[in-house]
XYZ file of C-alpha atoms in Angstrom:
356
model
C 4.433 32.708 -12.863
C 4.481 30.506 -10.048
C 1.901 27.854 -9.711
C 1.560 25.646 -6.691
C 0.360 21.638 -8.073
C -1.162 20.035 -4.951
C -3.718 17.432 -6.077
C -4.881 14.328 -3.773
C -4.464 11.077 -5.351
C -6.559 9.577 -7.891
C -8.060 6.751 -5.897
C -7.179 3.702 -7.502
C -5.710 5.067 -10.722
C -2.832 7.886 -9.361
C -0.998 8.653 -6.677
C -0.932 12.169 -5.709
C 2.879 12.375 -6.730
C 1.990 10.867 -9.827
C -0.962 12.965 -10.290
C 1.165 16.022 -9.774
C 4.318 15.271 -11.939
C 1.849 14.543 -14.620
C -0.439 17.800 -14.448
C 3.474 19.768 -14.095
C 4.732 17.867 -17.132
C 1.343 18.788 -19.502
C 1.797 22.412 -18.235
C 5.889 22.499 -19.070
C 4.729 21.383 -22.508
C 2.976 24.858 -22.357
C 4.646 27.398 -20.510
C 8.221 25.799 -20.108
C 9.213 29.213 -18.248
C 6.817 29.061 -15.376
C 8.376 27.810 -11.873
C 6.169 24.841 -10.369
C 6.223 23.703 -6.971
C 4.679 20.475 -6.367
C 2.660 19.618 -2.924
C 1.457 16.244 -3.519
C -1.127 16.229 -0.868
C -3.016 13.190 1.199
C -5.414 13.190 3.868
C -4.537 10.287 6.313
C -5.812 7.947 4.292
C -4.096 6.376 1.204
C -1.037 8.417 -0.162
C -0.111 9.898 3.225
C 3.178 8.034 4.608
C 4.415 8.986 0.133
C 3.310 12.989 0.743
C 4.708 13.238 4.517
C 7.560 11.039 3.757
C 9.016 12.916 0.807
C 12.686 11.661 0.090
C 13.324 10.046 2.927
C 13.824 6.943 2.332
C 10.873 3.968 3.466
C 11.966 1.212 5.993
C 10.233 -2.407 5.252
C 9.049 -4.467 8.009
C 8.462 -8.045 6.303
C 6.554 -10.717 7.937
C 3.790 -8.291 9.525
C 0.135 -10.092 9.947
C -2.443 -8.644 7.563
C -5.584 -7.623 8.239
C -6.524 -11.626 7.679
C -3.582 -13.322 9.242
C -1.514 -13.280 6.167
C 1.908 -11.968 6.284
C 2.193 -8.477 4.372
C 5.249 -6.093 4.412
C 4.674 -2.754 6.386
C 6.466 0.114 5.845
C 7.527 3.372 7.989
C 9.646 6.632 7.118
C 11.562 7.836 9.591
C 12.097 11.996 8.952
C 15.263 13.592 10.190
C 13.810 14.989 13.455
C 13.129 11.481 15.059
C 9.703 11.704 13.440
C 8.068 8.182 11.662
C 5.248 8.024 9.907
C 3.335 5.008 9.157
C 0.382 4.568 6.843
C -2.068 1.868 8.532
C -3.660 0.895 5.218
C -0.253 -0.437 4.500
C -0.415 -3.112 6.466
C -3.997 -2.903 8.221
C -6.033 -2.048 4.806
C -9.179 -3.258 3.432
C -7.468 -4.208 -0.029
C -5.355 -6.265 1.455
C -8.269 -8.677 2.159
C -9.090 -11.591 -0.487
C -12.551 -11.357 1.146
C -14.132 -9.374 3.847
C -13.977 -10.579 7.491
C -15.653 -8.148 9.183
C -15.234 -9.803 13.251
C -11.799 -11.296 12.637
C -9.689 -8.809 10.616
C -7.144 -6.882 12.642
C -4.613 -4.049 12.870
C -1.841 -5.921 14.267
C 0.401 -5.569 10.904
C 0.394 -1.899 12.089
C 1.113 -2.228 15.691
C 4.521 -4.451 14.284
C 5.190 -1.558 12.000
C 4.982 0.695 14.892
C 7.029 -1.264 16.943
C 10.181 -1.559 14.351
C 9.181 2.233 13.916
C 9.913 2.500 17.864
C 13.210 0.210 17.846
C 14.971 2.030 15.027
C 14.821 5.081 16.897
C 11.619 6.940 16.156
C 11.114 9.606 18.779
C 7.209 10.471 17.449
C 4.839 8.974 15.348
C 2.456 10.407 12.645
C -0.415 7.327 11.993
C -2.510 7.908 8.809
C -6.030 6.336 9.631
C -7.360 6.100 6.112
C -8.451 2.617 4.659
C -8.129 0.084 7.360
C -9.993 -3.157 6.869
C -11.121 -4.211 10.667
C -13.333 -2.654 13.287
C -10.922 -3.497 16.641
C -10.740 -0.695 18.416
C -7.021 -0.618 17.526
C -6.536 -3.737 19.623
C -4.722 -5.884 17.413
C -2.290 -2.639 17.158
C -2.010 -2.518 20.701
C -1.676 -6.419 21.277
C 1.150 -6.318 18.642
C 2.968 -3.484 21.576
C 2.185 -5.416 24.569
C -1.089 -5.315 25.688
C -2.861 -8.434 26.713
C -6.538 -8.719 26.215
C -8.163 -11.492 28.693
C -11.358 -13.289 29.203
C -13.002 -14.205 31.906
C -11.173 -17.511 31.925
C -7.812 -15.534 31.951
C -7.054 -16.487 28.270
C -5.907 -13.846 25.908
C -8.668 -13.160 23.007
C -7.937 -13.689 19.616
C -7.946 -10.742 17.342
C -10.494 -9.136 16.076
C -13.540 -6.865 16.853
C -16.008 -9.828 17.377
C -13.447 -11.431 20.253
C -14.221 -8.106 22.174
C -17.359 -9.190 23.173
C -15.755 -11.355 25.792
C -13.202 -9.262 26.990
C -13.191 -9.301 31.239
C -9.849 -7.573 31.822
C -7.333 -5.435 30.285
C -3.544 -5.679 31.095
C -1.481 -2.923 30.041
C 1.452 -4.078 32.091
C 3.980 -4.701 29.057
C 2.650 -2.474 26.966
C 4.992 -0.148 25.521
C 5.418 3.373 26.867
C 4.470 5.907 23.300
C 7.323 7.744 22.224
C 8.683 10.739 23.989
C 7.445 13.218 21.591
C 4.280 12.060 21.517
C 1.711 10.503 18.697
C -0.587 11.682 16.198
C -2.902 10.459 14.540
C -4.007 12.082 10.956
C -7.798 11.123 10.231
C -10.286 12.792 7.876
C -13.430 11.435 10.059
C -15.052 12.736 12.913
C -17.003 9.694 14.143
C -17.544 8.522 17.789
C -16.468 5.582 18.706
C -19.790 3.704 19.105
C -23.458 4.370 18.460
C -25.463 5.270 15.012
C -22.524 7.061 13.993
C -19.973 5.053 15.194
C -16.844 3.025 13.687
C -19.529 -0.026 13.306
C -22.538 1.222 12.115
C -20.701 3.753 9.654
C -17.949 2.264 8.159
C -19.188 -1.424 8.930
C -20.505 -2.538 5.942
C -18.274 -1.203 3.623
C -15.643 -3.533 5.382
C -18.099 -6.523 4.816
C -20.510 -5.957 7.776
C -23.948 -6.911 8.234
C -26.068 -5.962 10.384
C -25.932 -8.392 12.679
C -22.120 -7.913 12.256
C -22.346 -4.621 13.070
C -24.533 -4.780 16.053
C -21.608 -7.317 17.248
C -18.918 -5.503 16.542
C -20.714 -2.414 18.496
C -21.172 -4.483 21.496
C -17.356 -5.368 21.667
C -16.155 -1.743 21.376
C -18.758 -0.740 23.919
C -17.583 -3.513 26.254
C -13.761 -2.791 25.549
C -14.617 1.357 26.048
C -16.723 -0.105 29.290
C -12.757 -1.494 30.569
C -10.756 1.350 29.008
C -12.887 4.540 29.864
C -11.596 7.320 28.116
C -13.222 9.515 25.525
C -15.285 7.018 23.230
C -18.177 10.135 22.337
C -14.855 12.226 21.108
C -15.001 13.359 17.289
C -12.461 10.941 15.683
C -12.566 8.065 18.093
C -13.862 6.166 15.542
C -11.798 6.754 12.940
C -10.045 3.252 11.300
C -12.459 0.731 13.577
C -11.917 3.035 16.676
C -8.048 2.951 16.452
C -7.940 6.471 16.955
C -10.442 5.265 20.393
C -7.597 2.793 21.642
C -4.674 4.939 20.703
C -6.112 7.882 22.260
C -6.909 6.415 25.423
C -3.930 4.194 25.765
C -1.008 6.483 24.497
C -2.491 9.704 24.811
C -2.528 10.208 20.833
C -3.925 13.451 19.633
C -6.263 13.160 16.958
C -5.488 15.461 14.192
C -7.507 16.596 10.453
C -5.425 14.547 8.229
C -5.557 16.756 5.659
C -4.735 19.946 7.826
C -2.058 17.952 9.214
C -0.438 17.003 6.239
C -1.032 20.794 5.099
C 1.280 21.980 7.591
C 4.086 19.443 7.282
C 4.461 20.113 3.669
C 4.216 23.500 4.627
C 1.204 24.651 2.031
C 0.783 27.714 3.903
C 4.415 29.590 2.726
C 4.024 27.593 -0.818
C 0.794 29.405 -1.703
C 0.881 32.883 -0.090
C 2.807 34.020 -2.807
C 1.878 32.111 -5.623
C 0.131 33.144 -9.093
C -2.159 29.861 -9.278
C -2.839 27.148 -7.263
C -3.999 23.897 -8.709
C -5.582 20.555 -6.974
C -7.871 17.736 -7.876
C -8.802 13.892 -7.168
C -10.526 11.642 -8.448
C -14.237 12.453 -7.609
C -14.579 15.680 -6.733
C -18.275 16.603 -4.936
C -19.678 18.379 -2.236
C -17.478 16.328 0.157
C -14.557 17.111 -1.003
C -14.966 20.588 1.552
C -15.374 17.884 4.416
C -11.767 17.272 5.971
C -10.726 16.252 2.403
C -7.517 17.376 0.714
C -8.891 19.388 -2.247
C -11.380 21.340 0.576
C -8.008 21.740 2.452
C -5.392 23.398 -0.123
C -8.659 25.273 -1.211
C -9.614 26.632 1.439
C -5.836 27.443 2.344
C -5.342 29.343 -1.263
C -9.071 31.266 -0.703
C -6.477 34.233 -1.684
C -5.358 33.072 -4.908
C -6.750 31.749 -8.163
C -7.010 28.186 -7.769
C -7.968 25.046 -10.586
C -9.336 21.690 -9.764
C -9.050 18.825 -11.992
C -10.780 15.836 -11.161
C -11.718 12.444 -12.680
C -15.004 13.192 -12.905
C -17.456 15.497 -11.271
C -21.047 17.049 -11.265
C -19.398 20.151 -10.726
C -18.214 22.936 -12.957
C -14.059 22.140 -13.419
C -12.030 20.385 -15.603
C -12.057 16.634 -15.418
C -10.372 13.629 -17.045
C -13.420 11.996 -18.275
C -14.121 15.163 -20.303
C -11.019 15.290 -21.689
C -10.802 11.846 -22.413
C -14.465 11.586 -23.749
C -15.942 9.015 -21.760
C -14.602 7.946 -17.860
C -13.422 4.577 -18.654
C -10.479 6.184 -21.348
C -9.599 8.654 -18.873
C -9.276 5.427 -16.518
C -7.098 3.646 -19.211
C -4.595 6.410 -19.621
C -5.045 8.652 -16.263
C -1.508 10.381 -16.534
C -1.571 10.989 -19.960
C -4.871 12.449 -19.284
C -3.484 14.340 -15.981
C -1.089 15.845 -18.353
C -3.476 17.235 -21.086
C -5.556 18.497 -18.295
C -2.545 20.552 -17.159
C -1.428 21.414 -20.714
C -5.103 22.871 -21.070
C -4.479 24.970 -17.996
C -1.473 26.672 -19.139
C -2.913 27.180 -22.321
C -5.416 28.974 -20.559
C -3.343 30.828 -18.991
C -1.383 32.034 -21.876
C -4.319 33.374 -23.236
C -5.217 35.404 -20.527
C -1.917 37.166 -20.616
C -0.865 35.218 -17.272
C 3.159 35.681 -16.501
């Protein structure tokens, strides 16, 4: 047989290549015969720059500014065809944070990332969205390239999404041109930039927002989109505190399904069409996980083949950890041992079906 592994990671507990060396070693243990190909998949958030990446080898950028003016490390990969990818939560993401900071925290960590990314020779850029921490409108990304944000004094702003409330002028005269090949920006969310569904009100509080926060942070992006113009009502715009919003309208960055994306880089397509079973899985695995997620992704992509999910837990009828494990907080002790039993139960399965 061959069987496909392609799970998400296991927020918190397993990355996705983790997750799928485990579920391939419980199934070896089984059916020792069968030829696995693994897909580790991601979906612009966390995981991403690992799946995209693959071997090639990760380039540290030390001394970046964290989301709350801390230096943290960023990273970038930079693939054989000029391409670097660069995971914002890396150096832009909430769990960086010792506390929430809701008007001050910025994406300028990524914007340095992006800029060593740029000086070591990367042609195009791949930006996983997933996880970021602030709600700037991607201007402490920008900033970090060149642009100068300016009051109506003439003084630059400090970062942040509350600063943007006082924003008078914009100069993009030293800002760095994108990269000839363009940039792309992977994002499972397909938020506007501002509004009741916007970067603010949405994904706000979970950064630490209140509501007066929010209806602060709101007014900034709506003054900065008031300066900027571009497409702030465009699905995705708010996607990482409206990053995908500045990028888009400053760079010209597409913004891309993260998990489609990442689908076609790995090359899922070829992998599954002529495979015997195809197997995925995260951590919580719902109704959502058919909305832009990975699972909904390499499912909907194997609609043609048998497929498996195995998730840490789920209201839904497939195999999960905390089933296995008999209550969720063993499975959380001992996820890959449990990632491996779950994949030793599958090719068990299988073997008694007749499979291969």
């Amino acid at each position: 047989m061959k069987v496909v592994i392609a799970p998400d990671s296991f927020k918190g507990t397993a990355t996705a290549a983790e997750a799928a060396e485990a579920l391939a070693a419980g199934w070896r243990s089984v059916r020792p015969q069968d030829r696995l190909v693994l897909r580790p998949m991601a979906d612009g958030g966390e995981g991403t720059l690992a799946a995209v990446a693959g071997p090639a080898p990760l380039h540290r950028v030390p001394g970046c500014t964290g989301p709350d003016g801390r230096p943290v490390t960023g990273l970038f990969a930079l693939l054989p065809d000029g391409t670097a990818v660069v995971e914002l939560a890396t150096a832009s993401g909430l769990p960086l944070m010792d506390r929430p900071a809701p008007l001050t925290a910025t994406t300028r960590g990524t914007g340095q990332t992006v800029a060593a990314a740029l000086d070591a020779g990367a042609t195009r850029l791949l930006i996983g969205l997933g996880g970021s921490a602030s709600t700037d409108g991607g201007t402490g990304l920008l900033t970090a390239l060149g642009l100068r944000l300016l009051d109506h004094r003439g003084l630059e702003l400090p970062d942040g999404g509350g600063p943007l409330a006082s924003v008078a002028a914009v100069d993009r005269g030293a800002l760095r041109p994108p990269p000839a090949d363009g940039v792309h920006l992977l994002t499972d969310v397909t938020n506007p930039l501002l509004g009741p569904t916007g970067a603010a009100a949405v994904y706000g509080p979970q950064k630490g927002a209140t509501p007066a926060d929010i209806a602060a942070l709101d007014h900034g992006l709506t003054r900065l989109a008031a300066l900027l113009g571009g497409e702030p009502q465009r699905p995705g715009a708010g996607a990482a505190g409206g990053t995908a919003y500045g990028l888009h309208t400053l760079w010209s960055a597409g913004i891309t399904p993260g998990a489609a994306a990442v689908a076609d880089l790995l090359g899922l397509d070829e992998a599954v069409a002529d495979a015997d079973l195809v197997i995925t899985g995260e951590g919580r695995y719902d109704a959502t996980s058919h909305q832009g997620k990975a699972v909904g992704e390499v499912l909907r992509r194997a609609a043609r083949t048998r497929t498996a999910v195995v998730a840490g837990a789920s209201d839904l009828p497939v195999l999960t950890l905390t089933a296995l494990a008999g209550s969720s907080r063993a499975a959380l002790d001992a996820p890959l041992h449990w990632l491996a039993v779950a994949g030793a139960k599958l090719a068990a399965g299988e073997a008694a079906r007749g499979g291969g």
